[in-house]
N, CA, C and O atoms as a DFTB+ gen file, in Angstrom:
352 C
 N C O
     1  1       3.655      -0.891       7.706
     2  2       2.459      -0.948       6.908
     3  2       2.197       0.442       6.367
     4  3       2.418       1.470       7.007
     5  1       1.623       0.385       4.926
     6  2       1.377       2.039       4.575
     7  2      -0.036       1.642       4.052
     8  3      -0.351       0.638       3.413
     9  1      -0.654       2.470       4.393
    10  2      -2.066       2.572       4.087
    11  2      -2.397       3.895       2.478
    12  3      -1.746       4.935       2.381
    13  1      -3.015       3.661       1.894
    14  2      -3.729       4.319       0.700
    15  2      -5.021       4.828       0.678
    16  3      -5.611       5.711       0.055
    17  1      -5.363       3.794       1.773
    18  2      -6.593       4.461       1.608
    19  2      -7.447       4.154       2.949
    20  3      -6.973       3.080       3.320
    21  1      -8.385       4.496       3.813
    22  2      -8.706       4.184       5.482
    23  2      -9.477       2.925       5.490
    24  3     -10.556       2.522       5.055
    25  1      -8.349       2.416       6.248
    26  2      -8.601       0.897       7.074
    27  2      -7.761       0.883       8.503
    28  3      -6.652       0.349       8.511
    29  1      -8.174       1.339       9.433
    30  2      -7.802       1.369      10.554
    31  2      -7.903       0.231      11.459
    32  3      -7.456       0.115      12.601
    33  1      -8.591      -0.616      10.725
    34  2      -7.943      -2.177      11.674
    35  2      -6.782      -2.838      11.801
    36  3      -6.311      -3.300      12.840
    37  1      -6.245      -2.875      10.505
    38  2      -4.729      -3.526      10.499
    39  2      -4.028      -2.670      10.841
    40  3      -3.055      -3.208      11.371
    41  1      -3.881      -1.104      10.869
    42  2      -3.183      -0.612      10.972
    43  2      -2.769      -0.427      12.474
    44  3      -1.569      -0.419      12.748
    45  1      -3.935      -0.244      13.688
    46  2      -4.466      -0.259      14.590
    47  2      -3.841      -1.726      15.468
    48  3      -3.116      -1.734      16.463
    49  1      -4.252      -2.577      14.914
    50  2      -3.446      -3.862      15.381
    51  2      -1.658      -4.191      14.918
    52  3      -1.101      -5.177      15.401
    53  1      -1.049      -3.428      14.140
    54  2      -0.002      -3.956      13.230
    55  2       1.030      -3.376      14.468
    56  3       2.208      -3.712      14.589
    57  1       0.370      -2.516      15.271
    58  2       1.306      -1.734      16.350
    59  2       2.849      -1.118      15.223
    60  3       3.924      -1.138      15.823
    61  1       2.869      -0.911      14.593
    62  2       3.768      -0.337      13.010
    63  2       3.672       0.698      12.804
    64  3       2.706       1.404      13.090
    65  1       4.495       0.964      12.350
    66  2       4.781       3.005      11.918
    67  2       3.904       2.755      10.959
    68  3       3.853       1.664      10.392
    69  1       3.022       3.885      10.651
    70  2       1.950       3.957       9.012
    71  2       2.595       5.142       8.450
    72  3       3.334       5.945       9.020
    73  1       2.145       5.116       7.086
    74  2       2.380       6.574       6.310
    75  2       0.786       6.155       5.317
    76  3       0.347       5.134       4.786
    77  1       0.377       7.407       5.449
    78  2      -1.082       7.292       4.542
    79  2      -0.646       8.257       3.696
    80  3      -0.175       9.377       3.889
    81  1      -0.969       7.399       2.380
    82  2      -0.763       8.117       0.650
    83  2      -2.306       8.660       0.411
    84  3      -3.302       8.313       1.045
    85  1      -2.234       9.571      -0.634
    86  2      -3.240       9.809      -1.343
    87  2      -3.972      11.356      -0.802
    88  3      -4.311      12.242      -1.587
    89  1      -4.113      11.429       0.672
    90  2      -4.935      12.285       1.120
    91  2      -5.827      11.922       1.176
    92  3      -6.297      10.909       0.659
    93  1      -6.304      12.725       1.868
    94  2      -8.543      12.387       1.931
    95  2      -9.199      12.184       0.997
    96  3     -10.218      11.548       1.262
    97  1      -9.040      12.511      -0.262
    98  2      -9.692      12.155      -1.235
    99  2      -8.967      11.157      -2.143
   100  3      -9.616      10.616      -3.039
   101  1      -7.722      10.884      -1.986
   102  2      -6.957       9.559      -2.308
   103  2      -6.496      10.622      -3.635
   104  3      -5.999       9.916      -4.512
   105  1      -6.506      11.646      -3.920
   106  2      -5.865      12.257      -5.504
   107  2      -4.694      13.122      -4.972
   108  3      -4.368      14.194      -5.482
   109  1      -4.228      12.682      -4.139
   110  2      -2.670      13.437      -3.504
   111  2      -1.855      12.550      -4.126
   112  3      -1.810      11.376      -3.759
   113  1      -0.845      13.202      -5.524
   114  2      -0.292      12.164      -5.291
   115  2       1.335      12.636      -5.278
   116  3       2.098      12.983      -6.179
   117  1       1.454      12.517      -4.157
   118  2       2.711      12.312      -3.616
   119  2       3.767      11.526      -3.396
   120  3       4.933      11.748      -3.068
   121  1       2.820      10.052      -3.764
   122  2       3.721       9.117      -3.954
   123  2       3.830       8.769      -5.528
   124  3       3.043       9.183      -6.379
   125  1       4.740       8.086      -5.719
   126  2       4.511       7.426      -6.896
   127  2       4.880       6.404      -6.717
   128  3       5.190       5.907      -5.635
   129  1       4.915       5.718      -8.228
   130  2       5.493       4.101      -8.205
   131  2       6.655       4.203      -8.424
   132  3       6.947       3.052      -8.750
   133  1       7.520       4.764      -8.475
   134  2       9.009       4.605      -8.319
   135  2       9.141       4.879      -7.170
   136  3       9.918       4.113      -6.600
   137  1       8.538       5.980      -6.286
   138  2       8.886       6.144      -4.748
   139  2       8.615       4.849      -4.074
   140  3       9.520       4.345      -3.409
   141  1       7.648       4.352      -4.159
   142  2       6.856       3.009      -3.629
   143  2       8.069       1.811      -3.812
   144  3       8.603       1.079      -2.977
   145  1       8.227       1.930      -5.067
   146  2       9.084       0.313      -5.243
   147  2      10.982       0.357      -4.650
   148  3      11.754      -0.564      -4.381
   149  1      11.132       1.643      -4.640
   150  2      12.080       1.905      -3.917
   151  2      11.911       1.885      -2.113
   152  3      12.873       1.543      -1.425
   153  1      11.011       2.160      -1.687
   154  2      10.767       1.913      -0.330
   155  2      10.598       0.357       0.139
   156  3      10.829      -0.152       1.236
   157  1      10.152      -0.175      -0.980
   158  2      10.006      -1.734      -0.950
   159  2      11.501      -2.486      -1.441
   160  3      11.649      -3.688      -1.220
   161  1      12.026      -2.098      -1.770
   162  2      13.210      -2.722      -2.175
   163  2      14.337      -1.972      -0.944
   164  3      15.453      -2.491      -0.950
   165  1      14.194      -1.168      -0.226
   166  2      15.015      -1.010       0.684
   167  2      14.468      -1.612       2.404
   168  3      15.004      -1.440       3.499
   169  1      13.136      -2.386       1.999
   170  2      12.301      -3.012       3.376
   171  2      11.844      -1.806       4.168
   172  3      11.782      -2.000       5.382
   173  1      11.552      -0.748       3.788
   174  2      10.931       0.191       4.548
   175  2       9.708       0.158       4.494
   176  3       8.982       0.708       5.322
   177  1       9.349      -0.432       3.601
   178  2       7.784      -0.741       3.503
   179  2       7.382      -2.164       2.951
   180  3       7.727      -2.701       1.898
   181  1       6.372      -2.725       4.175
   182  2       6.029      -4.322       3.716
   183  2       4.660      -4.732       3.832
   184  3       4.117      -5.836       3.768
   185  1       4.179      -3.402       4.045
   186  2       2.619      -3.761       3.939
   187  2       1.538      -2.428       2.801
   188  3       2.095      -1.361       2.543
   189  1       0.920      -2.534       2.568
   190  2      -0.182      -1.630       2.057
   191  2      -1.425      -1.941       1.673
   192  3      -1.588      -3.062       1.191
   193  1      -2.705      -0.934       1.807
   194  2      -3.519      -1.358       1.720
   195  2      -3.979      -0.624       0.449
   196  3      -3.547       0.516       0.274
   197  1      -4.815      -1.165      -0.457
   198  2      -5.206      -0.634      -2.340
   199  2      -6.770      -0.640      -1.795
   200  3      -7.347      -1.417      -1.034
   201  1      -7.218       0.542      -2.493
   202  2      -8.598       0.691      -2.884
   203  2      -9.443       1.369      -3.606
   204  3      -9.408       2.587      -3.781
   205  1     -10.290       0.550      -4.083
   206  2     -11.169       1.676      -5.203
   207  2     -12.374       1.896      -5.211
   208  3     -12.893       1.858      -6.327
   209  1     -13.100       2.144      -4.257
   210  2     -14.505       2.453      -3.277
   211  2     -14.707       4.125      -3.419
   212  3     -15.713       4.637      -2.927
   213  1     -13.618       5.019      -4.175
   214  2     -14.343       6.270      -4.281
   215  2     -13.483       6.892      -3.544
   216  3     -12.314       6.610      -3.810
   217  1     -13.648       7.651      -2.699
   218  2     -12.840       8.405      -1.481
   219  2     -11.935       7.933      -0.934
   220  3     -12.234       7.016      -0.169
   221  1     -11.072       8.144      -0.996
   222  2      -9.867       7.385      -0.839
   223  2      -9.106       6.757      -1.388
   224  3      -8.085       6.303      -0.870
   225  1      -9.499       6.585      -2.705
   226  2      -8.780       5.255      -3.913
   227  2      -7.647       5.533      -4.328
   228  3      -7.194       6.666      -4.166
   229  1      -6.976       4.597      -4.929
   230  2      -5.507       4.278      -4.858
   231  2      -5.013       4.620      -6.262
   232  3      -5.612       4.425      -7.319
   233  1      -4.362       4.916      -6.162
   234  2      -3.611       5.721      -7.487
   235  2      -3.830       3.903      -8.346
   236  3      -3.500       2.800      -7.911
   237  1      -4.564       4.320      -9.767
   238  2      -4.442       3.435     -10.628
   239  2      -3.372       2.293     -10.693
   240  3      -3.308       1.097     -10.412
   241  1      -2.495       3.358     -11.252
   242  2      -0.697       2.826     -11.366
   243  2      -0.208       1.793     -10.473
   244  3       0.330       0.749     -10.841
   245  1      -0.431       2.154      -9.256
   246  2      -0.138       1.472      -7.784
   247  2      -0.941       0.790      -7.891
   248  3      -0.659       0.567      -9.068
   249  1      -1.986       0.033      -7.689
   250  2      -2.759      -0.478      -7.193
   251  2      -2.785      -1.717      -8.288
   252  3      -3.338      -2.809      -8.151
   253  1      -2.104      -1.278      -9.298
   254  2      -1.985      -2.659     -10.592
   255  2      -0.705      -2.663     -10.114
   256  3      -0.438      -3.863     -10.045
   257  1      -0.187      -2.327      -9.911
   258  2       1.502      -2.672      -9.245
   259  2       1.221      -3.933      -8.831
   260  3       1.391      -5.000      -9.421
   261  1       0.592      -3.612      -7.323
   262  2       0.754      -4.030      -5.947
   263  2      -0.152      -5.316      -6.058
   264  3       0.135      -6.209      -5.260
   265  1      -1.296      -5.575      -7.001
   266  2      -1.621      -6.397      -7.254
   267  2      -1.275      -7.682      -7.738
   268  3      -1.460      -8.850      -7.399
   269  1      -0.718      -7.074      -8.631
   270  2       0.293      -8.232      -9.867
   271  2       1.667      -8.563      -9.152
   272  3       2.322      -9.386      -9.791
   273  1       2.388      -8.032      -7.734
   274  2       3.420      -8.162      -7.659
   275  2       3.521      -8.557      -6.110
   276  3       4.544      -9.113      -5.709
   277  1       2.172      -8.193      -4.999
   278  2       2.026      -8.181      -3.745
   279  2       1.454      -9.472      -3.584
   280  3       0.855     -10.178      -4.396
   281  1       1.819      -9.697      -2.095
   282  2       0.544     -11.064      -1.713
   283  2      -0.389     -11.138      -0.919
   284  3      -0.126     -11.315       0.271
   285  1      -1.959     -11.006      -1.428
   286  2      -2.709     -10.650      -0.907
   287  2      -2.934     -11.398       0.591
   288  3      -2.876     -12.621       0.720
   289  1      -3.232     -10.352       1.831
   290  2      -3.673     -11.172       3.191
   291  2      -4.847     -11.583       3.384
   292  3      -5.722     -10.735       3.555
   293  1      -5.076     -12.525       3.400
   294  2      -6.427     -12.603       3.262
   295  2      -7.499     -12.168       4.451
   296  3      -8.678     -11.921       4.196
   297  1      -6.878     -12.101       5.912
   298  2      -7.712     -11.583       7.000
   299  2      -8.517     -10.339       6.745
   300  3      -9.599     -10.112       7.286
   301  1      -7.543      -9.055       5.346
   302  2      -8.026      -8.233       5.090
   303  2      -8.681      -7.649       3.443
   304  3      -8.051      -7.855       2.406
   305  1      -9.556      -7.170       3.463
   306  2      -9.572      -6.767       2.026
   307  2      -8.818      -5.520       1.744
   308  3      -8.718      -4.495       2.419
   309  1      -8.226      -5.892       0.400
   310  2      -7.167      -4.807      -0.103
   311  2      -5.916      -4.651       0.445
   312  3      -5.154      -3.845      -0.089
   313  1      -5.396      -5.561       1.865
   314  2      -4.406      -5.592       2.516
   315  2      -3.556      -6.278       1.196
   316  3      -4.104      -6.814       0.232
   317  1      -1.975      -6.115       1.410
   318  2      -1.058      -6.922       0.435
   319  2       0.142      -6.608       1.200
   320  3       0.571      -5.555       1.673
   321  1       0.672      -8.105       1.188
   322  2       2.255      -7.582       1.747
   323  2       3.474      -7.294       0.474
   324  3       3.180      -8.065      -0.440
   325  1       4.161      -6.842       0.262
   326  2       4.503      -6.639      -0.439
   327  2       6.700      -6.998       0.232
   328  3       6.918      -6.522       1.346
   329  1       7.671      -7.560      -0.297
   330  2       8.867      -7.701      -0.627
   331  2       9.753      -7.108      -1.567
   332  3       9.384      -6.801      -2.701
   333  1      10.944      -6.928      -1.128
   334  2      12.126      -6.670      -1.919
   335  2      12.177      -7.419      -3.083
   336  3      12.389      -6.972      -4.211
   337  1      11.967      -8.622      -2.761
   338  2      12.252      -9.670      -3.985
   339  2      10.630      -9.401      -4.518
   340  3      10.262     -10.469      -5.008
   341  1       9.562      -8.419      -4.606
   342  2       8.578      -8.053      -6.047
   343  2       8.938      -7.202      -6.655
   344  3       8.193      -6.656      -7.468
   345  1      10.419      -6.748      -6.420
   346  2      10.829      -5.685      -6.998
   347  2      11.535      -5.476      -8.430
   348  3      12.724      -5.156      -8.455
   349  1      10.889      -5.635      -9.488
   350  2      12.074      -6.403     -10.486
   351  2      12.742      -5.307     -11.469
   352  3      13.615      -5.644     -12.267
């Protein structure tokens, strides 16, 4: 699971390696969407969480990615699992 932005419940329960993007103020951007869809297309990454609440928010780019291409969980808000095969 990679987190974007703080939600420490799923992450907390997922018992899963995390990597948190963005930084504290979510404008780190260190990741991108080519880093992202490559981590997803090699299964290194199958979860993430998107948000846009201010502090913490999710890189634009990403977050219309992950939307249009992820499947939302519904237990969580902003959770999405995301596959190799959304990778096109």
């Amino acid at each position: 699971m990679t987190t974007l932005a703080p939600s420490p419940a799923p992450t907390l329960e997922s018992g899963e390696p995390v990597i948190s993007m963005g930084g504290w103020s979510g404008s780190d951007e260190a990741m991108t969407l080519a880093k992202l869809k490559s981590l997803v297309k090699a299964g290194k990454l199958h979860y993430i969480v998107i948000s846009d609440s201010g502090r913490g928010s999710t890189n634009s780019e990403i977050s219309t990615w992950v939307e249009k291409n992820g499947t939302a969980v519904s237990d969580y808000s902003g959770l999405y699992r995301l596959d190799a095969s959304d990778v096109g």
